[in-house]
Tab-separated table of C-alpha atoms in Angstrom:
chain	number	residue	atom	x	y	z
F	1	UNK	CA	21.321	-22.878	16.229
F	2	UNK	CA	18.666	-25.188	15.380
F	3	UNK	CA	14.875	-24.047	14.739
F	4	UNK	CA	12.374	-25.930	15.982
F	5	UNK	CA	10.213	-27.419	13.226
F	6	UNK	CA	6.786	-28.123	15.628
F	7	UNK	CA	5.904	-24.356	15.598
F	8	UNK	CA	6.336	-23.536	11.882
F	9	UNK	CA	2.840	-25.016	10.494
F	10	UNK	CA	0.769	-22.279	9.487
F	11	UNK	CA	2.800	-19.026	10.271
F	12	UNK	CA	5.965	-17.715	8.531
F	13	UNK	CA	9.333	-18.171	8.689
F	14	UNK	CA	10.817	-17.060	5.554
F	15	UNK	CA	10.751	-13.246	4.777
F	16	UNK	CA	6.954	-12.162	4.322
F	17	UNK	CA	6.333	-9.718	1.400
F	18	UNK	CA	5.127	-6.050	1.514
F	19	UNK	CA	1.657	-5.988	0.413
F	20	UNK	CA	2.849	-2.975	-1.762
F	21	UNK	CA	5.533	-3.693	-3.978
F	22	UNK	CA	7.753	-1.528	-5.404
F	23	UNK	CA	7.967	-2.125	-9.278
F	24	UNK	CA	11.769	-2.341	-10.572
F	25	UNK	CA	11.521	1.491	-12.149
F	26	UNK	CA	10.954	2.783	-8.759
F	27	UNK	CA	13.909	5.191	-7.714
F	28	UNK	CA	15.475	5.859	-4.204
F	29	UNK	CA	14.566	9.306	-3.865
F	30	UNK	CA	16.298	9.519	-0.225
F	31	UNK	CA	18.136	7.880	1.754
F	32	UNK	CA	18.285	8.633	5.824
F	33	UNK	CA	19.825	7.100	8.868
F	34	UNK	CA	17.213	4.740	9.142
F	35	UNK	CA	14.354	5.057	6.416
F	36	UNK	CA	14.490	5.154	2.482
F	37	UNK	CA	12.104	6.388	0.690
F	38	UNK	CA	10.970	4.621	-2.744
F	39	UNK	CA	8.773	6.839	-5.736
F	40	UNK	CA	7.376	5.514	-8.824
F	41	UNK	CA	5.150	6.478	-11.609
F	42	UNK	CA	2.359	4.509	-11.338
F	43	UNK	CA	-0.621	4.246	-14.392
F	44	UNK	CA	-4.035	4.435	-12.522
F	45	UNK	CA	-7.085	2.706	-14.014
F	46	UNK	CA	-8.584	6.015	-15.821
F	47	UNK	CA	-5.119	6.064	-17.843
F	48	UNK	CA	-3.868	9.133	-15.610
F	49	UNK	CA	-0.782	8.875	-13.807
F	50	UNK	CA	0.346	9.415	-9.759
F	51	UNK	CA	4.022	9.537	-7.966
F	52	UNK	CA	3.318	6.588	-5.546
F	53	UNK	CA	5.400	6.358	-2.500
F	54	UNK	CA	6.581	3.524	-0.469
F	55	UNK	CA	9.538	3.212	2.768
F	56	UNK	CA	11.988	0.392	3.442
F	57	UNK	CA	13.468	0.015	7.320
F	58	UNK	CA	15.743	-2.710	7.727
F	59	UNK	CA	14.003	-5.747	9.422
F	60	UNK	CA	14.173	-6.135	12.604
F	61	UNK	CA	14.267	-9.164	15.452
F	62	UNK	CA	11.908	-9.790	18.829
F	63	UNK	CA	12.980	-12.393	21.451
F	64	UNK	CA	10.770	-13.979	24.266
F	65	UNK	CA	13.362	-15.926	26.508
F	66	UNK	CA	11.304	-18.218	28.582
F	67	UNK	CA	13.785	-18.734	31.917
F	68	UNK	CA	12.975	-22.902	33.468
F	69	UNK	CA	10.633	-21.023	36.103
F	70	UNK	CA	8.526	-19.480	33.142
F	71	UNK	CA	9.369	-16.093	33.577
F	72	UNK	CA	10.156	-14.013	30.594
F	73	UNK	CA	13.345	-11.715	29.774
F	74	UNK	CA	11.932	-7.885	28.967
F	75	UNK	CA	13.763	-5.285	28.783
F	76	UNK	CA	13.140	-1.725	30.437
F	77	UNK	CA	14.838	0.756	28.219
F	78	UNK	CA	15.941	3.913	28.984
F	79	UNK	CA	16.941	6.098	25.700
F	80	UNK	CA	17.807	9.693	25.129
F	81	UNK	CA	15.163	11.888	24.391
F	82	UNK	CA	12.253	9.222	25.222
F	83	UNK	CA	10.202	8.033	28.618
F	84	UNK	CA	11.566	4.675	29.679
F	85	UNK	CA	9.769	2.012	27.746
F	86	UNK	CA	9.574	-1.938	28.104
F	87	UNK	CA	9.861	-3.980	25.498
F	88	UNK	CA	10.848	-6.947	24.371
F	89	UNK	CA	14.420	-7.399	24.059
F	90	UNK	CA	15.435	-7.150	20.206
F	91	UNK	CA	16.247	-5.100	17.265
F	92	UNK	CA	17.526	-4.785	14.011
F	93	UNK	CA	19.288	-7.074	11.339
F	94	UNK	CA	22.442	-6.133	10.675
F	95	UNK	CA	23.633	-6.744	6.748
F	96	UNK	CA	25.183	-10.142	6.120
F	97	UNK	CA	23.427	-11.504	9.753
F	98	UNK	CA	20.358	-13.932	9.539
F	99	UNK	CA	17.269	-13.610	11.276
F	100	UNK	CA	18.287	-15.915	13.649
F	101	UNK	CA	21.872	-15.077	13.988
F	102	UNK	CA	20.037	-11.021	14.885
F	103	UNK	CA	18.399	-12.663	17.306
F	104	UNK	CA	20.982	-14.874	19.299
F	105	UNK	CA	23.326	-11.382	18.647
F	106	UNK	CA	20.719	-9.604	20.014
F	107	UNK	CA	19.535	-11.265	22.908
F	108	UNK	CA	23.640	-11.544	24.014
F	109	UNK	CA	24.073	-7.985	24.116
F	110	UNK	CA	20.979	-6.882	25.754
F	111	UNK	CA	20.657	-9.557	28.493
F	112	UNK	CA	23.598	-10.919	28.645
F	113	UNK	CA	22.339	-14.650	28.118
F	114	UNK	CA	22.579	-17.437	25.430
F	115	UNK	CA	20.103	-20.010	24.689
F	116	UNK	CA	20.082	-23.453	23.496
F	117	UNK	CA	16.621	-23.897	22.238
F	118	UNK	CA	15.186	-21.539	19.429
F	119	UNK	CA	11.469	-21.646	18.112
F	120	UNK	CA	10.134	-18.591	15.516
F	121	UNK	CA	6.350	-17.285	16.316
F	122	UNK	CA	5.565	-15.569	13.589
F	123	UNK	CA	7.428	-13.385	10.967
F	124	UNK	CA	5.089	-10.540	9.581
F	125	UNK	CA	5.437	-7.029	7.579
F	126	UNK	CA	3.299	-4.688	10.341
F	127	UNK	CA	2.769	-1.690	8.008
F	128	UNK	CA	1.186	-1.712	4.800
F	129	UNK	CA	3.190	1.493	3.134
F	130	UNK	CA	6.646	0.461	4.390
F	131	UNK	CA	8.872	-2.636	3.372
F	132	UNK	CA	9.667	-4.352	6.820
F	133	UNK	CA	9.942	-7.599	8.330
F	134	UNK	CA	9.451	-8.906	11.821
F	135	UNK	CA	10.884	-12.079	13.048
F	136	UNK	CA	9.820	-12.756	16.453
F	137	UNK	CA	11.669	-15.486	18.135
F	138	UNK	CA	10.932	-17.720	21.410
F	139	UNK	CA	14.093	-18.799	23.145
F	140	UNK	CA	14.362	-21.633	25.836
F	141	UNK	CA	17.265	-23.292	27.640
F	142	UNK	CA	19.044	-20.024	28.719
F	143	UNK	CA	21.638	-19.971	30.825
F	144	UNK	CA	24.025	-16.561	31.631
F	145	UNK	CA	27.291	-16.173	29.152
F	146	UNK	CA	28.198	-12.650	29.954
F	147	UNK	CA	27.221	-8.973	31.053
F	148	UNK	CA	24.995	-6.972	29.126
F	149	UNK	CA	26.796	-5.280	26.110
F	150	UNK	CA	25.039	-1.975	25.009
F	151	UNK	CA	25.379	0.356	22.675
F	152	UNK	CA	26.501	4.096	23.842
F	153	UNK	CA	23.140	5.113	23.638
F	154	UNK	CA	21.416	2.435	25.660
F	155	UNK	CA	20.502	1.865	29.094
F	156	UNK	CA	18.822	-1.264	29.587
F	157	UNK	CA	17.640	-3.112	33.204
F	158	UNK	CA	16.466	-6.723	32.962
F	159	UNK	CA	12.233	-7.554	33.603
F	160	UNK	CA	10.549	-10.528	34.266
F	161	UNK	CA	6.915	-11.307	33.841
F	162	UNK	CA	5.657	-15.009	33.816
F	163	UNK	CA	4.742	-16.493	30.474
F	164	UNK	CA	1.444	-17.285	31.915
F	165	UNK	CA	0.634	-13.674	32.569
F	166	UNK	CA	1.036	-12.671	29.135
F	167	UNK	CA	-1.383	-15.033	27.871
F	168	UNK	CA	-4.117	-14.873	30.747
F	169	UNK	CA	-7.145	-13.035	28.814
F	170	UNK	CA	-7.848	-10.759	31.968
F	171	UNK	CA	-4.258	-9.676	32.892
F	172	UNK	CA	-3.275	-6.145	32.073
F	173	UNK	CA	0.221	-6.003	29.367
F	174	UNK	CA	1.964	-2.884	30.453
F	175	UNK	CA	4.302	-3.456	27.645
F	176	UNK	CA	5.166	-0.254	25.205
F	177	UNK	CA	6.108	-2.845	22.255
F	178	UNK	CA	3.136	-2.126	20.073
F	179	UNK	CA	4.573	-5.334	17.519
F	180	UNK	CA	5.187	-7.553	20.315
F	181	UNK	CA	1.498	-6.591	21.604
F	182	UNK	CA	-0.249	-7.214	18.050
F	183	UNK	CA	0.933	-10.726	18.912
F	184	UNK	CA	0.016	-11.465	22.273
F	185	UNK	CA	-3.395	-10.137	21.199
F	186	UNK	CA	-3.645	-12.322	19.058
F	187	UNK	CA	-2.567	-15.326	20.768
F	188	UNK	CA	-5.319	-14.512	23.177
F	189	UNK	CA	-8.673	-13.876	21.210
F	190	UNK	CA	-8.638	-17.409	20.139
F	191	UNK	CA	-8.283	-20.912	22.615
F	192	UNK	CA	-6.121	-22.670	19.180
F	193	UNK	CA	-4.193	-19.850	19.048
F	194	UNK	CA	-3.171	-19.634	22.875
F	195	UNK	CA	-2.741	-23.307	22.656
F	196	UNK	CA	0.338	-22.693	20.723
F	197	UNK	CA	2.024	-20.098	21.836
F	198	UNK	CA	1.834	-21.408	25.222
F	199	UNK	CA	2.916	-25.229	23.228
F	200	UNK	CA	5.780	-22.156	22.099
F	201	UNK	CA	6.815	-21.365	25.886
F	202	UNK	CA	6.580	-24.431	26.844
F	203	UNK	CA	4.110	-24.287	29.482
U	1	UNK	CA	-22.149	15.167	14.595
U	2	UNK	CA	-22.498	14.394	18.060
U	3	UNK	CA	-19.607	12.181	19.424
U	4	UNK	CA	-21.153	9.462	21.358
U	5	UNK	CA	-19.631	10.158	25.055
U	6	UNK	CA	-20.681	6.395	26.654
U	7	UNK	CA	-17.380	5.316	24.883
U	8	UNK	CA	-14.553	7.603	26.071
U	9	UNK	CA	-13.548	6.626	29.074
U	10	UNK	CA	-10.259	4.947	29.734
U	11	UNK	CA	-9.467	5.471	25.423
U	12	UNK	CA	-8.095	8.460	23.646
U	13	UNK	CA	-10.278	10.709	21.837
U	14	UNK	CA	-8.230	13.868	21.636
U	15	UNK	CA	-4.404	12.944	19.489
U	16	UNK	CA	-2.136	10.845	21.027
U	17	UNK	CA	1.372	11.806	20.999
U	18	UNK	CA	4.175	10.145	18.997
U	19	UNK	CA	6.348	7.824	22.011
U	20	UNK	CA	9.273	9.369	20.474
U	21	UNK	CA	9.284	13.258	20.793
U	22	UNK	CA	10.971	15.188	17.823
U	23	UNK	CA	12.722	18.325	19.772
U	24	UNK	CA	12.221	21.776	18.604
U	25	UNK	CA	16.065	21.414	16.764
U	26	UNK	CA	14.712	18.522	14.604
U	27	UNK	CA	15.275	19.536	10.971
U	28	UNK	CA	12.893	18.676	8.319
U	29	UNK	CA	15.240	16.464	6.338
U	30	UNK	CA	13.227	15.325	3.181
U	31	UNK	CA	9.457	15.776	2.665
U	32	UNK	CA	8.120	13.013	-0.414
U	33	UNK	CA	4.459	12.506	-1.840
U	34	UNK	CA	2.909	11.078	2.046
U	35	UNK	CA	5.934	10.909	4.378
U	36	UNK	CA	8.013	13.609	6.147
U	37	UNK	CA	11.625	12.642	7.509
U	38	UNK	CA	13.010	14.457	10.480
U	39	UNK	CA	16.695	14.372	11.971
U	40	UNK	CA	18.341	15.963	14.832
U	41	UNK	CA	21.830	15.442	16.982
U	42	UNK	CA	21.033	13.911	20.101
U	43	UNK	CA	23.302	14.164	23.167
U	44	UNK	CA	23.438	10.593	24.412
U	45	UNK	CA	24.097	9.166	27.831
U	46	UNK	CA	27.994	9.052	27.528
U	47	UNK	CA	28.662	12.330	26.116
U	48	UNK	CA	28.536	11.279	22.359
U	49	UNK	CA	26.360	12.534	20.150
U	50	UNK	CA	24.126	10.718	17.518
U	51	UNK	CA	21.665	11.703	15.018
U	52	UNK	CA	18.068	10.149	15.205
U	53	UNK	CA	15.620	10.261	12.967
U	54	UNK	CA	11.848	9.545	12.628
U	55	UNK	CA	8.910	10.003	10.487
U	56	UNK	CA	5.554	11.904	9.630
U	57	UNK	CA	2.805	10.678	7.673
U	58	UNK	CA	-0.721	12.413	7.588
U	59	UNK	CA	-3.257	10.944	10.802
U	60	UNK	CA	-5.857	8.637	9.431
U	61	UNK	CA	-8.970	7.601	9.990
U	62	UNK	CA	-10.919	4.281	10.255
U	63	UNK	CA	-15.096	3.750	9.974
U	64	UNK	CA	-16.970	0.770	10.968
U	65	UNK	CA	-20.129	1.324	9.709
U	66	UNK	CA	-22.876	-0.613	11.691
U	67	UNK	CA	-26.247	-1.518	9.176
U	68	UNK	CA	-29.595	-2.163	11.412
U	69	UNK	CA	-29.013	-5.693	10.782
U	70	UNK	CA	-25.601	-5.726	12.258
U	71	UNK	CA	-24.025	-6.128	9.145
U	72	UNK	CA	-20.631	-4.135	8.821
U	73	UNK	CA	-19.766	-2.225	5.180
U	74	UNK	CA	-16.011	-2.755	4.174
U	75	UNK	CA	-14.255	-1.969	1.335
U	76	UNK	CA	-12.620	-4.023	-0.980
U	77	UNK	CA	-10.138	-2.005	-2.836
U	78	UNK	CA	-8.063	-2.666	-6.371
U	79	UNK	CA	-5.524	-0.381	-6.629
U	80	UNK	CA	-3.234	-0.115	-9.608
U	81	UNK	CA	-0.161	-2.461	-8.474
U	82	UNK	CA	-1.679	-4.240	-5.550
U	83	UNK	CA	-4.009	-7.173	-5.363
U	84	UNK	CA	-6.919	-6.489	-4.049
U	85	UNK	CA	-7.295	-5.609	-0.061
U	86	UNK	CA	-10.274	-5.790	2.235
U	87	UNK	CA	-9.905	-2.774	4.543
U	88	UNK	CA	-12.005	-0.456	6.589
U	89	UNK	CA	-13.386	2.876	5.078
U	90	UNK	CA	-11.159	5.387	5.825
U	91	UNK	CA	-8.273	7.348	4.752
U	92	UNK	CA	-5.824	10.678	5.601
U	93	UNK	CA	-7.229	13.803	6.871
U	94	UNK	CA	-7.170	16.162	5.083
U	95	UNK	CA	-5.394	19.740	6.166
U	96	UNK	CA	-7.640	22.018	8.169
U	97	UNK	CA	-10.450	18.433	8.850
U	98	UNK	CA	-11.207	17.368	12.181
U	99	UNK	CA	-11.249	13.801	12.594
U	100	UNK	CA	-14.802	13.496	12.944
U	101	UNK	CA	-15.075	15.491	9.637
U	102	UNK	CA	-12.503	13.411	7.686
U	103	UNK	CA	-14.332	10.113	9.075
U	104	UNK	CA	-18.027	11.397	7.545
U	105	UNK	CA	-16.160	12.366	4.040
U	106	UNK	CA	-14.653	9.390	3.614
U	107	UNK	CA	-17.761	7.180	4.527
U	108	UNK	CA	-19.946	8.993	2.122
U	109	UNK	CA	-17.041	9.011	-0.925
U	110	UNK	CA	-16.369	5.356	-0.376
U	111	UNK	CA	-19.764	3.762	0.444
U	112	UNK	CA	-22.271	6.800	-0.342
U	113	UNK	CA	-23.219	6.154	3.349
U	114	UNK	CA	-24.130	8.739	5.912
U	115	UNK	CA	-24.594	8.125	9.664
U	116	UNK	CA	-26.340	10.112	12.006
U	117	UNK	CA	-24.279	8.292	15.544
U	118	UNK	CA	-21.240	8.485	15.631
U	119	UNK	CA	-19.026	7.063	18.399
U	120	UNK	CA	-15.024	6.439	18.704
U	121	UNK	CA	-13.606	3.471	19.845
U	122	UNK	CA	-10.256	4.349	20.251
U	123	UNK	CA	-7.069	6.653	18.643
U	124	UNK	CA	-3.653	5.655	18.760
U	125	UNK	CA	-0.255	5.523	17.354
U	126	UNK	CA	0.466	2.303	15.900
U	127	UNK	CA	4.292	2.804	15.322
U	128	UNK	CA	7.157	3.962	17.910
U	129	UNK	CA	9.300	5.978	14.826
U	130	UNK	CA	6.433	7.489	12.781
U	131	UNK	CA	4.369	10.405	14.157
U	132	UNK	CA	1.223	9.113	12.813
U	133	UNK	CA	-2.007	8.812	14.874
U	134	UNK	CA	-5.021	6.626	14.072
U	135	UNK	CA	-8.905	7.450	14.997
U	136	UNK	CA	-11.238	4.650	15.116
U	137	UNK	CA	-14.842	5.295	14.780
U	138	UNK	CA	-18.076	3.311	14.604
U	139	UNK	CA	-20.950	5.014	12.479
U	140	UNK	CA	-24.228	3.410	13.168
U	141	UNK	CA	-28.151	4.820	12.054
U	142	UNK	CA	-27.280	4.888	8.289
U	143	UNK	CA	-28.524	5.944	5.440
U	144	UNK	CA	-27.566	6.153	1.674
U	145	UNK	CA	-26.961	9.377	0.196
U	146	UNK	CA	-25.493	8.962	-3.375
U	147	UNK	CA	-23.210	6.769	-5.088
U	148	UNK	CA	-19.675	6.335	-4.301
U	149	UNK	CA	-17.568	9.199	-5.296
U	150	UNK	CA	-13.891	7.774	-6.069
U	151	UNK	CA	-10.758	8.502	-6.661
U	152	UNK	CA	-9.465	8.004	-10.271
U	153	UNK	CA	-7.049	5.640	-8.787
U	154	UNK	CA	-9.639	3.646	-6.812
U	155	UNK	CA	-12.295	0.890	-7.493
U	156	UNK	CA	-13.592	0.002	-4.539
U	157	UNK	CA	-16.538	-2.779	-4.049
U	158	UNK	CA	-18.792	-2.995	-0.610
U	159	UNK	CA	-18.917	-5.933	1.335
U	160	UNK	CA	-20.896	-7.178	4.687
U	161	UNK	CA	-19.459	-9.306	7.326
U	162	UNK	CA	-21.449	-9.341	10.771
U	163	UNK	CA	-20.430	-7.689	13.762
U	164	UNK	CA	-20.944	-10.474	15.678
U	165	UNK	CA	-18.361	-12.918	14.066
U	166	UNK	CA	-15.597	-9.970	14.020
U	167	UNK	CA	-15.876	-10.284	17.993
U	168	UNK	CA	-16.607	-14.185	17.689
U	169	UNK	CA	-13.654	-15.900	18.929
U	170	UNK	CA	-13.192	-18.316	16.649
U	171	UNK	CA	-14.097	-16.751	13.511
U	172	UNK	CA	-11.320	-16.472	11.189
U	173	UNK	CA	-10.677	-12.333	10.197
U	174	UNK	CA	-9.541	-12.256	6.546
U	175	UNK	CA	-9.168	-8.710	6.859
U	176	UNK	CA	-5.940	-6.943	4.992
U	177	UNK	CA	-5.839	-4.204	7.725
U	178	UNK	CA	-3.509	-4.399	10.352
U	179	UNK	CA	-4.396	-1.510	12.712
U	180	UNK	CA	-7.890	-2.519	12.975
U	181	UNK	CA	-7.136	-6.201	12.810
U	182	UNK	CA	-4.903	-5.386	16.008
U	183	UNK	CA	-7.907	-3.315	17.743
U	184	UNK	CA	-10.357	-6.468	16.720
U	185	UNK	CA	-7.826	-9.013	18.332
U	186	UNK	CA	-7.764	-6.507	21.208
U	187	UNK	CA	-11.548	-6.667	21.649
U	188	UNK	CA	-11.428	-10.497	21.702
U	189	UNK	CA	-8.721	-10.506	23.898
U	190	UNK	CA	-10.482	-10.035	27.208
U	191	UNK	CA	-13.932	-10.213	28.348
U	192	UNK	CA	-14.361	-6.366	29.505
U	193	UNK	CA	-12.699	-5.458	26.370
U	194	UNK	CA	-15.342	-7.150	24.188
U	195	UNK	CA	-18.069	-6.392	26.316
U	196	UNK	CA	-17.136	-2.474	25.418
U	197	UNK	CA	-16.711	-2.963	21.570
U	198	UNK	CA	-20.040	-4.868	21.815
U	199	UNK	CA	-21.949	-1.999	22.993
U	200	UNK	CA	-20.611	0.112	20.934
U	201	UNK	CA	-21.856	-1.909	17.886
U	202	UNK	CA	-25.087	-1.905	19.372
U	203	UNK	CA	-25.163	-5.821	19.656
């Protein structure tokens, strides 16, 4: 899969930092199904010292696929225990996979399609007390390679909303993806910003 | 305090709720120095069952205090392991505080501010897997009432930045805080939107 070089000026593509690290004494001091949870000893500036407390999640993928009309792939997820929620079809990094290779996996099992053209928006850490990346991805040049494959647990139907919707300033986002919506926020509350991610979509 | 009720419609004031509902069986599977983790066996849509976890972290609250000359206090904070942040005043609430009262402690511990308007702009949950809510207020008729009262562990310094160029388009925000940085793109975002955060500024 090749990454398109035009859209990485200025926003990041390798793995962004947490803005709190954890020092190499910190100790896993539990381990769940989807969290960890760091503690340290750290010295404050009086001398005294605090148990300081930080999370790791594993990273996780977002893809926009941009069909040749300019509608976008979402997907409305239905999940045990939750209200159905839309959002953008995605999810985590598996060890040993790639950003990218999370993404193309990803956007397979959920939808169903492959894509030929791959372009990365932004990669950011959203929350300042917990170690986790987000890679969000726009793909282009889709075309259908299977049926859906979901996990157990999932129940997934397909959405489409044009491209152009997303980034009009006075359309409504009905969207429950609270990353995905940082972004598109973004992308509107400046013209040079919009210009891009629209340069992204390719509309 | 008197909540200012011009701004309340079509935004939360009282909590919102966490997307992803713990049940009543949820078990409280670690509790460390700020987070909470919860598990519980879910029955999902096949028959199988799987066990889901999320998170709890103390609500906190965010102050935008408005000076008469439109000027906005923030705080830029050293802590002991991190470089140096520009945030909001805020912090957690504390056990048995209202929002409103947490929001009026912290402003007076980390700017020796007091303000005698207080409006909300908006509360939310900024994370799908972490019950964790966050209450946006804007503080404006202030007044100083004695120095900063810190934490050991903090060293906070005040600084300005206009009210106007946080909604101004096409003013760079070199702000270290993501939920209100996502709230600010929000107000930029759309006309209406900006119109509302305007007024409650009082600009």
């Amino acid at each position: 899969m090749e990454i398109n070089a035009m859209s990485l000026s200025d926003h990041h593509t390798d793995r962004p930092q947490c803005r709190q690290q954890r020092p190499s004494s910190a100790n896993l001091a539990f381990k769940g199904k989807l969290f960890e949870v760091w503690q340290w000893n750290q010295t404050l500036f009086d001398g005294s010292t605090a148990r300081f407390e930080t999370l790791r999640r594993p990273d996780t993928v977002l893809v926009i696929p941009i069909l040749s009309n300019g509608d976008i792939i979402f997907a409305e997820e239905k999940q045990a225990g939750m209200s159905p929620l839309l959002h953008a079809v995605g999810g985590r990094i598996e060890p040993g996979e790639s950003p990218e290779e999370a993404a193309r996996r990803e956007l397979l099992e959920e939808s169903g399609y492959v894509a030929e053209e791959w372009s990365i928006w932004d990669a950011w850490q959203p929350v300042m007390k917990i170690d986790w990346a987000v890679y969000l991805f726009v793909a282009r040049q889709l075309s259908v390679a299977s049926a859906q494959h979901l996990d157990s647990g999932e129940k997934i139907r397909l959405r489409f909303i044009s491209a152009r919707q997303l980034l009009d300033r006075e359309s409504d986002l009905e969207l429950d993806d609270y990353e995905l919506l940082y972004k598109l926020y973004q992308a509107r509350s400046s013209d040079s910003e919009r210009q891009r991610v629209a340069k992204l979509f390719g509309i």
